[in-house]
N, CA, C and O atoms as CSV, one atom per row, in Angstrom:
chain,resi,resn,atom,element,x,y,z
A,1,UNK,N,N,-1.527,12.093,-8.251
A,1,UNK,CA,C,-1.479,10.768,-7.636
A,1,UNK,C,C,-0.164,10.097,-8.049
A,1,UNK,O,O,0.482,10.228,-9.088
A,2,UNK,N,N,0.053,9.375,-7.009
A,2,UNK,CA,C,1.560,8.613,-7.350
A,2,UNK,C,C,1.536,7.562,-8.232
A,2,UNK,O,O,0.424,7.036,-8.285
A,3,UNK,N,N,2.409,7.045,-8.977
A,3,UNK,CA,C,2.540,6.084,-10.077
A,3,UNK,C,C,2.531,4.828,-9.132
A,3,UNK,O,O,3.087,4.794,-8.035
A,4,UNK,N,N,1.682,3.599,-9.822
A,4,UNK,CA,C,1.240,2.543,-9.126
A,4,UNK,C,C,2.266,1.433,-9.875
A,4,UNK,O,O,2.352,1.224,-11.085
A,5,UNK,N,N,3.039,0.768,-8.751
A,5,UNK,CA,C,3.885,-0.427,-8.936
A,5,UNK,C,C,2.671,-1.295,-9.215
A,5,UNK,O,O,2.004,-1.453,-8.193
A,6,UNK,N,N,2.021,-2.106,-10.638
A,6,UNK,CA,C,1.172,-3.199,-11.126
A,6,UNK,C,C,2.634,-4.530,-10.810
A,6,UNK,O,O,3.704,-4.809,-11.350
A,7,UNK,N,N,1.965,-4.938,-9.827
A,7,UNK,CA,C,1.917,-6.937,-10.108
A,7,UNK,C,C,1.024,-7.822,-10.174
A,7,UNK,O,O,-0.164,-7.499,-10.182
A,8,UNK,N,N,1.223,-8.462,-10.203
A,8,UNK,CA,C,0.515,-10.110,-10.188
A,8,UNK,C,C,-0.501,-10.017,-8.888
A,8,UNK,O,O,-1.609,-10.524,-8.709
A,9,UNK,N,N,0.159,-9.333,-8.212
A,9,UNK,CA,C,-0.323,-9.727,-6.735
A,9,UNK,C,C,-1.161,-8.597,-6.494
A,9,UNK,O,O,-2.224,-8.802,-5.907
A,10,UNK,N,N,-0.844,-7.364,-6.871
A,10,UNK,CA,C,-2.178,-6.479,-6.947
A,10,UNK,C,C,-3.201,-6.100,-8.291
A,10,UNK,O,O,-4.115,-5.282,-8.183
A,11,UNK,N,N,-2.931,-6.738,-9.408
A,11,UNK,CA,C,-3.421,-6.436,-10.515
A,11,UNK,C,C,-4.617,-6.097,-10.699
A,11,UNK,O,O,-5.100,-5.043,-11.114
A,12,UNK,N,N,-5.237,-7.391,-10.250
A,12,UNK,CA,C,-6.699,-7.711,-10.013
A,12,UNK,C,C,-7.364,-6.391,-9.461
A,12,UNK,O,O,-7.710,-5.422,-10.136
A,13,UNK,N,N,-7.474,-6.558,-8.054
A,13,UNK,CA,C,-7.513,-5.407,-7.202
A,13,UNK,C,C,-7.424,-3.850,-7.856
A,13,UNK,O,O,-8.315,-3.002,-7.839
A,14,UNK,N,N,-6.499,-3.775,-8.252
A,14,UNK,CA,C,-5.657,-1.975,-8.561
A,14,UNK,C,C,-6.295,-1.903,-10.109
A,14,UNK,O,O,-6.671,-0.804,-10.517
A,15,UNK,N,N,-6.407,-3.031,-10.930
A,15,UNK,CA,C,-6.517,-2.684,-12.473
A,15,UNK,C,C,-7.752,-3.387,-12.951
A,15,UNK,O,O,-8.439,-2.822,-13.802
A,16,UNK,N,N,-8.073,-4.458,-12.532
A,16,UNK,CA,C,-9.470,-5.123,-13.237
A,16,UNK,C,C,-10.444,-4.930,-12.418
A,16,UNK,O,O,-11.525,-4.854,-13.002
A,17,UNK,N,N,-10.512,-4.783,-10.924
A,17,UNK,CA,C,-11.787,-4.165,-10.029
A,17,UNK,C,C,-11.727,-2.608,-9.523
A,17,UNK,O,O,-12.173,-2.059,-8.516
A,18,UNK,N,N,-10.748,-1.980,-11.009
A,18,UNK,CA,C,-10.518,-0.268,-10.434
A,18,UNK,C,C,-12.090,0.202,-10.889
A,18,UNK,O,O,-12.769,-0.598,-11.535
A,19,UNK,N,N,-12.531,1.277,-10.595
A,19,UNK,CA,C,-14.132,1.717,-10.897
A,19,UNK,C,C,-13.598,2.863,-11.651
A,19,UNK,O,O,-14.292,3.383,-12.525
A,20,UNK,N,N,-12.332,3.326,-11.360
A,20,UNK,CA,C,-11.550,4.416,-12.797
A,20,UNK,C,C,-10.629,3.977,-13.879
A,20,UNK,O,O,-9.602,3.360,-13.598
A,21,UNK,N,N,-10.808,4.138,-14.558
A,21,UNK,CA,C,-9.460,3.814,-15.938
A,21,UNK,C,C,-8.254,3.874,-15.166
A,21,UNK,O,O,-7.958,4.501,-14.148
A,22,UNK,N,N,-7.545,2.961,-15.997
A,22,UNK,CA,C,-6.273,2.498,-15.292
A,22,UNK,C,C,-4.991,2.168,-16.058
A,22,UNK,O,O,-4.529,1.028,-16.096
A,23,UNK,N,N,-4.417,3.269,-16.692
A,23,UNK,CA,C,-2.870,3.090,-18.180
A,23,UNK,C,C,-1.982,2.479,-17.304
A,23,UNK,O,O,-1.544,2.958,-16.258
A,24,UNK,N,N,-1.763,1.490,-17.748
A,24,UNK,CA,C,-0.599,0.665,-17.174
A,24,UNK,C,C,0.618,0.843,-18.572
A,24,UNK,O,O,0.093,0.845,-19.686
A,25,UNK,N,N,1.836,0.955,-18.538
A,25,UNK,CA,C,3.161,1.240,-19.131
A,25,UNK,C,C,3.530,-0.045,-18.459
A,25,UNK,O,O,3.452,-0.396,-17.281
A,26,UNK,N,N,4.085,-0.834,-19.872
A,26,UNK,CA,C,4.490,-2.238,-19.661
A,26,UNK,C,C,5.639,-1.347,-19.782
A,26,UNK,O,O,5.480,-0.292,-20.395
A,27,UNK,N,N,7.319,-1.768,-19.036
A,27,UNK,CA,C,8.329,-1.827,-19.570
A,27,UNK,C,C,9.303,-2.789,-18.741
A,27,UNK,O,O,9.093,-3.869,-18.186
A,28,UNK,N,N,10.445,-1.995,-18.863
A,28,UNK,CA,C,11.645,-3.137,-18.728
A,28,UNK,C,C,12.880,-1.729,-18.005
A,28,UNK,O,O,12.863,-0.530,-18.284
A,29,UNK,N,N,13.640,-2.325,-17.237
A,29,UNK,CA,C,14.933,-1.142,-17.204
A,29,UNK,C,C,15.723,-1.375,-18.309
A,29,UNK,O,O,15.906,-0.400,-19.038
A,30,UNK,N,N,16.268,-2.484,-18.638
A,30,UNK,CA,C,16.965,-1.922,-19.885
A,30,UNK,C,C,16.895,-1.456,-21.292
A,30,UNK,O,O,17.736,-1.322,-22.181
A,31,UNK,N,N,15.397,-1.219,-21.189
A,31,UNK,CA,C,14.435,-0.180,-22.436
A,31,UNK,C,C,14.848,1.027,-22.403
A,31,UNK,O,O,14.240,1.816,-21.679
A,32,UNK,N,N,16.435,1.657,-23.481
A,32,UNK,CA,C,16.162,2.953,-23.773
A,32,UNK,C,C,14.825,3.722,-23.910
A,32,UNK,O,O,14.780,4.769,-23.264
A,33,UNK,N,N,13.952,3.463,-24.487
A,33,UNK,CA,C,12.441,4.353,-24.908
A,33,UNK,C,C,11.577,4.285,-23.486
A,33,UNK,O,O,10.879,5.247,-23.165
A,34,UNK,N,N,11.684,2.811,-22.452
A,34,UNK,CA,C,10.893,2.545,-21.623
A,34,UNK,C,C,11.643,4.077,-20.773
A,34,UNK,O,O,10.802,4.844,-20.305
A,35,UNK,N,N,13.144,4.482,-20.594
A,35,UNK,CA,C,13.613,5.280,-19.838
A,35,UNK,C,C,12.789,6.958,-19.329
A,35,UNK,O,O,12.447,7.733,-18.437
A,36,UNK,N,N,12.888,6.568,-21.016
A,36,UNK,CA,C,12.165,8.174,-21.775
A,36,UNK,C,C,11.053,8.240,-21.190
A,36,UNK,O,O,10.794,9.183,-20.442
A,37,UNK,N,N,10.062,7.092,-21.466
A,37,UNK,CA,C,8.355,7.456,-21.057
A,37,UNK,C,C,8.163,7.287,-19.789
A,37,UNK,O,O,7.067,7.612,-19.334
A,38,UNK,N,N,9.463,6.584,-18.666
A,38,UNK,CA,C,8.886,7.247,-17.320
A,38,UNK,C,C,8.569,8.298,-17.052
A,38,UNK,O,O,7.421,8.637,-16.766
A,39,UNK,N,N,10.033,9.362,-17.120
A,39,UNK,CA,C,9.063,10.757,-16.369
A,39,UNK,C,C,7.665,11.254,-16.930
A,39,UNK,O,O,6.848,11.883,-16.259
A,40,UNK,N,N,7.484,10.826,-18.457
A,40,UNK,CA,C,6.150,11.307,-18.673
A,40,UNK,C,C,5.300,10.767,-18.064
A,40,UNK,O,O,4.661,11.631,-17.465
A,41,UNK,N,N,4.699,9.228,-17.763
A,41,UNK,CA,C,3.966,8.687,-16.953
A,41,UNK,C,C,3.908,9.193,-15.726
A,41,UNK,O,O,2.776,9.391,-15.283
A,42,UNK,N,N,5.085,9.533,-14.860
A,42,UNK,CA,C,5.318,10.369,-13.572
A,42,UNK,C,C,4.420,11.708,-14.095
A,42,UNK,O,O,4.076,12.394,-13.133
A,43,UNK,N,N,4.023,12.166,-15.230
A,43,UNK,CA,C,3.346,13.483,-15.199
A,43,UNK,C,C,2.370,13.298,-15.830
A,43,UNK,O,O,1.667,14.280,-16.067
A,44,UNK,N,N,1.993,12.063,-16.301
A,44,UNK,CA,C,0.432,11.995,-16.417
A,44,UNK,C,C,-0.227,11.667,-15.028
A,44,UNK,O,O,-1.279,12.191,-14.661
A,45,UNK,N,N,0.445,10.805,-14.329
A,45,UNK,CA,C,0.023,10.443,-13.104
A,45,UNK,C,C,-0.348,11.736,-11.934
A,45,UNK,O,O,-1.214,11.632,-11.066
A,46,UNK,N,N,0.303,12.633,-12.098
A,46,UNK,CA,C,0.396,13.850,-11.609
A,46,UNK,C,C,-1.228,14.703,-12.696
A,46,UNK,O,O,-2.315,15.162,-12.345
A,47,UNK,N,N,-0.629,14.551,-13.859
A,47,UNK,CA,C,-1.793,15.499,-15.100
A,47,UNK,C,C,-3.512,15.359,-14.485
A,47,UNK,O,O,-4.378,16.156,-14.123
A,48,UNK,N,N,-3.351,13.424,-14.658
A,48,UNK,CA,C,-4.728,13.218,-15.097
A,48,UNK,C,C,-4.922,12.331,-13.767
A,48,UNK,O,O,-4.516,11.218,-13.434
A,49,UNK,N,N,-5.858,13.479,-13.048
A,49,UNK,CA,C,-6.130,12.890,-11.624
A,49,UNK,C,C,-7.530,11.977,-11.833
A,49,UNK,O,O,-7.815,11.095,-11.022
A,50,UNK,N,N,-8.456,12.302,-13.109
A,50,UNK,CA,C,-9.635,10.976,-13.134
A,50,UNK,C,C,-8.887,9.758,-13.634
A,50,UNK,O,O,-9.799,8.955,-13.831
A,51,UNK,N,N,-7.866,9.219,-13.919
A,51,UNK,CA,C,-7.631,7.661,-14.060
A,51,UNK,C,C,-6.298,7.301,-12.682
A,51,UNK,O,O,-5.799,8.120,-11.912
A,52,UNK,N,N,-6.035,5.851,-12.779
A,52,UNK,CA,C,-5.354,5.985,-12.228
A,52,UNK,C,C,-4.068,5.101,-13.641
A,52,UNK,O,O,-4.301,4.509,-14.695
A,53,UNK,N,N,-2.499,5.525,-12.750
A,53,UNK,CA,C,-1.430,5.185,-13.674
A,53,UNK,C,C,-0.687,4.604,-13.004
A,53,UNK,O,O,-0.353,5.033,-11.900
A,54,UNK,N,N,-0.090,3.092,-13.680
A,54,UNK,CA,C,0.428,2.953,-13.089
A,54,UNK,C,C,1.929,1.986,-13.700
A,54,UNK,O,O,2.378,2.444,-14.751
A,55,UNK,N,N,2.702,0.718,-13.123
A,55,UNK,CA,C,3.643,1.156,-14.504
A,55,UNK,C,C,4.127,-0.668,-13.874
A,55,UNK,O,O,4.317,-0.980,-12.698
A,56,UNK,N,N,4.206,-1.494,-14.969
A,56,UNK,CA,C,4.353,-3.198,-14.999
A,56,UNK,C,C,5.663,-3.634,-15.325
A,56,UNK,O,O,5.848,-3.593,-16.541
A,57,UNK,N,N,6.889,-4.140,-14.507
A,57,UNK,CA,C,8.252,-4.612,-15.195
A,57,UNK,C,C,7.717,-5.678,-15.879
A,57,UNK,O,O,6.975,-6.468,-15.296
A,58,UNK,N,N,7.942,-5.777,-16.808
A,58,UNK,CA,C,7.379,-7.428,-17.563
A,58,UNK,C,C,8.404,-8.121,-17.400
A,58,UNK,O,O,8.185,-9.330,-17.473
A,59,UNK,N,N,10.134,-7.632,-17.077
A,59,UNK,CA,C,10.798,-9.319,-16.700
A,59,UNK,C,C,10.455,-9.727,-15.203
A,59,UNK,O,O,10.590,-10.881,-14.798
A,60,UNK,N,N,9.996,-8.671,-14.414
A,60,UNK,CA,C,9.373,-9.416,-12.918
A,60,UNK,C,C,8.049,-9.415,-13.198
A,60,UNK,O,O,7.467,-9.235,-12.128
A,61,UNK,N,N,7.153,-9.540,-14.218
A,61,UNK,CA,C,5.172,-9.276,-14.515
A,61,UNK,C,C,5.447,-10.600,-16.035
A,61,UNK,O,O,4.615,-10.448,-16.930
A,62,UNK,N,N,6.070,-11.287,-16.181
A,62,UNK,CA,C,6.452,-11.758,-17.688
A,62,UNK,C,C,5.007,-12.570,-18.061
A,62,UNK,O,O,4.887,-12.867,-19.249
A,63,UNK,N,N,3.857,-12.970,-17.115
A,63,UNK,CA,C,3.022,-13.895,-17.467
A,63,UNK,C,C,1.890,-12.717,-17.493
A,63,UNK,O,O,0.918,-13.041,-18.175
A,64,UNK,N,N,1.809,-11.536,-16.954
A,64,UNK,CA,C,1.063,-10.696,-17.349
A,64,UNK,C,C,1.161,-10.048,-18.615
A,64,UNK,O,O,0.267,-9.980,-19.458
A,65,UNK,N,N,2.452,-9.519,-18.696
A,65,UNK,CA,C,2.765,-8.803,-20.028
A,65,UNK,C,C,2.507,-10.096,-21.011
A,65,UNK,O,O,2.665,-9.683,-22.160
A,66,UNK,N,N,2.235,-11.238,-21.021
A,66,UNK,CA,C,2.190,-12.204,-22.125
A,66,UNK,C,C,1.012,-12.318,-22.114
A,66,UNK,O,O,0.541,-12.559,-23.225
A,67,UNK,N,N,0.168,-12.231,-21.143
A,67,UNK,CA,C,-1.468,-12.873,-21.061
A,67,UNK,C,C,-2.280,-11.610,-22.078
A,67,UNK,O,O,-3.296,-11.812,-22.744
A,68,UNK,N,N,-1.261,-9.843,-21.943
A,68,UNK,CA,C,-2.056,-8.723,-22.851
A,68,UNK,C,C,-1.273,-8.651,-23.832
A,68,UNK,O,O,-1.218,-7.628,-24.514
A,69,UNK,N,N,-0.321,-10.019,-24.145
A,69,UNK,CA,C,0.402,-9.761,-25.697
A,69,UNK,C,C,1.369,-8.600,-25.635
A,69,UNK,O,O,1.371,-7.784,-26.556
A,70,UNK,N,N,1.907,-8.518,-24.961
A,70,UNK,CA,C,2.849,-7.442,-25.144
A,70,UNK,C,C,3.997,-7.836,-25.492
A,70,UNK,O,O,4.601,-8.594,-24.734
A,71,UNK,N,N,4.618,-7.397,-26.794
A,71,UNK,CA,C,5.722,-8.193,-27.585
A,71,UNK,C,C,6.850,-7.103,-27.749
A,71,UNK,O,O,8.018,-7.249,-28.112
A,72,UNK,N,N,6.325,-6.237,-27.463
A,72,UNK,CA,C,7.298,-4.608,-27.489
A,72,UNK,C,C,7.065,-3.724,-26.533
A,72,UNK,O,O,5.960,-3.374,-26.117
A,73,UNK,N,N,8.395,-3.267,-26.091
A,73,UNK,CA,C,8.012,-2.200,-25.162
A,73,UNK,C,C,8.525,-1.020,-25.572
A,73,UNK,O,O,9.300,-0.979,-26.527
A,74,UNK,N,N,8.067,0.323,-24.744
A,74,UNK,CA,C,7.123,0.416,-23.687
A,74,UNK,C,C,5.726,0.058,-24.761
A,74,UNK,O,O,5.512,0.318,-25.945
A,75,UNK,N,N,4.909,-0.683,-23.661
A,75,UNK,CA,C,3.419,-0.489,-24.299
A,75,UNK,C,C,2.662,-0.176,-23.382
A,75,UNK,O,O,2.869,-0.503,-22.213
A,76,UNK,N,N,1.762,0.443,-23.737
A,76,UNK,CA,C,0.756,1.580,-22.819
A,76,UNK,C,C,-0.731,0.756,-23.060
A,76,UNK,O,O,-1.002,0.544,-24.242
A,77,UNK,N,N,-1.474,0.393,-22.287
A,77,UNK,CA,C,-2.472,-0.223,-22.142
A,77,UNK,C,C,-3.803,0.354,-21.008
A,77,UNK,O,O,-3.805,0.431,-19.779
A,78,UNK,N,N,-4.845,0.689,-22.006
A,78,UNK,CA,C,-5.681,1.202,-21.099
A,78,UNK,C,C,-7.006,0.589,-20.649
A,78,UNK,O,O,-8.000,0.437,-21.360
A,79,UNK,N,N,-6.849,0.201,-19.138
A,79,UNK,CA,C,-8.124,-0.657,-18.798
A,79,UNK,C,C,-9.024,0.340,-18.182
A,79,UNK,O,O,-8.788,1.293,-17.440
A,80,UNK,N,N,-10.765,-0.409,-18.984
A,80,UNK,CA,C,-11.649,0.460,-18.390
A,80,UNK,C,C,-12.387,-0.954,-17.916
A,80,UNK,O,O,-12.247,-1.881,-18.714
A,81,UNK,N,N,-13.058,-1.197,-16.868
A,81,UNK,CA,C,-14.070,-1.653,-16.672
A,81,UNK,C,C,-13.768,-3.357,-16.513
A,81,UNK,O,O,-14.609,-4.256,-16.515
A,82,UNK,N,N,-12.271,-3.471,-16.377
A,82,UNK,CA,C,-11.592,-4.808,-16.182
A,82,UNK,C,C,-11.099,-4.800,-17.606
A,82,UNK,O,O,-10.530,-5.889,-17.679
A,83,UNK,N,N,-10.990,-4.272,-18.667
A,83,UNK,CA,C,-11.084,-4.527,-19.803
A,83,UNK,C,C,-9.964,-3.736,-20.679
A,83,UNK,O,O,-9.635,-2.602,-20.332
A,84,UNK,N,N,-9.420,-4.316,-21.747
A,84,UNK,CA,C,-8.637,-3.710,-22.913
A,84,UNK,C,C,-9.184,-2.707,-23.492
A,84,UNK,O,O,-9.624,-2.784,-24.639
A,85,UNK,N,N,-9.241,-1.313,-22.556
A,85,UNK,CA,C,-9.787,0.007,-24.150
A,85,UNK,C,C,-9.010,0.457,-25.610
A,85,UNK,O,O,-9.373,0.338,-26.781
A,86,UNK,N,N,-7.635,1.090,-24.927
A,86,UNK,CA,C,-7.139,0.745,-25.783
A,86,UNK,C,C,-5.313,0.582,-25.299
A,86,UNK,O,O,-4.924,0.557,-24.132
A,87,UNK,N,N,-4.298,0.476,-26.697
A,87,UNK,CA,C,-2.892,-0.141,-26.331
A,87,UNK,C,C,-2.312,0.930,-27.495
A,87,UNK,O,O,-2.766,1.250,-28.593
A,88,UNK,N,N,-1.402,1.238,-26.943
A,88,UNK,CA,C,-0.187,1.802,-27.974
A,88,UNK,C,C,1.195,1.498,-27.396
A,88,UNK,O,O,1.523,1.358,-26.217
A,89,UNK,N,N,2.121,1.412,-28.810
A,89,UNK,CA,C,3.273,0.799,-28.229
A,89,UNK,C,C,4.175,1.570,-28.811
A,89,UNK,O,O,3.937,2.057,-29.916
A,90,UNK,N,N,5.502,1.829,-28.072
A,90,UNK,CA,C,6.154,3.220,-28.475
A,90,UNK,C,C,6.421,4.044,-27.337
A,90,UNK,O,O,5.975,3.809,-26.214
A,91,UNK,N,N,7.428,5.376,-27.750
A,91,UNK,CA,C,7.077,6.039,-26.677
A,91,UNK,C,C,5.715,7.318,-27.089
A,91,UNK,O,O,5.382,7.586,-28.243
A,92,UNK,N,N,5.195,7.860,-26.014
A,92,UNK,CA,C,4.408,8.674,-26.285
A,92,UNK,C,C,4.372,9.885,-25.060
A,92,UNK,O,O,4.485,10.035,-23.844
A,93,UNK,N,N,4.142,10.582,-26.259
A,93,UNK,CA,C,3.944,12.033,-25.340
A,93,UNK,C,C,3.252,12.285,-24.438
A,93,UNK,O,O,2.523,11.309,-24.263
A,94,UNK,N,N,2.978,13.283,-23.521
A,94,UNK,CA,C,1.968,13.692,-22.572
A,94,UNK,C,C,1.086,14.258,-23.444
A,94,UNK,O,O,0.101,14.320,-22.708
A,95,UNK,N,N,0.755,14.691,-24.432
A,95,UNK,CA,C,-0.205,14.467,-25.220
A,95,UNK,C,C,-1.286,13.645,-25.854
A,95,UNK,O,O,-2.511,13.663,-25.736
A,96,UNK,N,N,-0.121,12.625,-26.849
A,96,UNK,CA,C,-0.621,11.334,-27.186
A,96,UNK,C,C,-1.279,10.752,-25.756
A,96,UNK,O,O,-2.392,10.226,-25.771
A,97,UNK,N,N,-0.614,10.869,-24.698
A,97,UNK,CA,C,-1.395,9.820,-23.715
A,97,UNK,C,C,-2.829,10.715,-23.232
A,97,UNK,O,O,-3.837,10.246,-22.701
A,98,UNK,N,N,-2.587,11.974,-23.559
A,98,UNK,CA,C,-4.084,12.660,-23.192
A,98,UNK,C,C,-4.927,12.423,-24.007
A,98,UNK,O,O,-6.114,12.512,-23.693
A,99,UNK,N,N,-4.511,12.036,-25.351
A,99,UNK,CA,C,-5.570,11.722,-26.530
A,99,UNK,C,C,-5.853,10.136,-26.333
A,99,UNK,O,O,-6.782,9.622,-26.957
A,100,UNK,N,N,-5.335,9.645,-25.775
A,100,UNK,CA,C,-5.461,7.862,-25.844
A,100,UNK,C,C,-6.140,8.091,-24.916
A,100,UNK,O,O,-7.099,7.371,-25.194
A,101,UNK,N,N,-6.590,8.943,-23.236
A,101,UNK,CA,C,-7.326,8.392,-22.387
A,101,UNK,C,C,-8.609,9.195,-22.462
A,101,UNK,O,O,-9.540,9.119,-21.660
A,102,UNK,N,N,-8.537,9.977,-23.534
A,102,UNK,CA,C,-9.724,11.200,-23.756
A,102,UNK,C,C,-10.757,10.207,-24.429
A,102,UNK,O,O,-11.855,10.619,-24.802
């Protein structure tokens, strides 16, 4: 599945009324590390066809990325059920992200 542009304007919809888990990757373009953990997100999105993935600019998302505290990027945030499961911040492997949504 293709990586999901999260805004404001579809959030709701795509991430708090999804009926599957939903890793959203807060970042930024001028995040060296945010650079790095795209293509991996591009291959979890591809990996792990039960959630969906998708990926938040916080300087165009800045009242979202503030409303889930996000003070560092990239941060990886996993909603189940409208809800905060869990967050890691950093970059992370296609691993680590298989163990965070396992």
């Amino acid at each position: 599945m293709a990586v999901l542009k999260v805004t404001v304007d579809n959030f709701e919809e795509e991430v708090i009324n999804s009926k599957v888990p939903v890793l959203v990757d807060f970042w930024a373009t001028w995040c060296g590390p945010c650079q790095m953990q795209g293509p991996v997100i591009e291959e979890a999105a591809e990996a792990f066809s039960d959630i969906k993935v998708g990926k938040l600019n916080v300087d165009e998302e800045g009242a979202l990325a503030q409303k889930y505290g996000v003070m560092s990027i990239p941060t990886l945030i996993l909603f189940q059920d409208g809800q905060v499961a869990k967050k890691a911040v950093g970059f992370h492997s296609l691993e680590q992200i298989r163990e965070m949504i396992s």
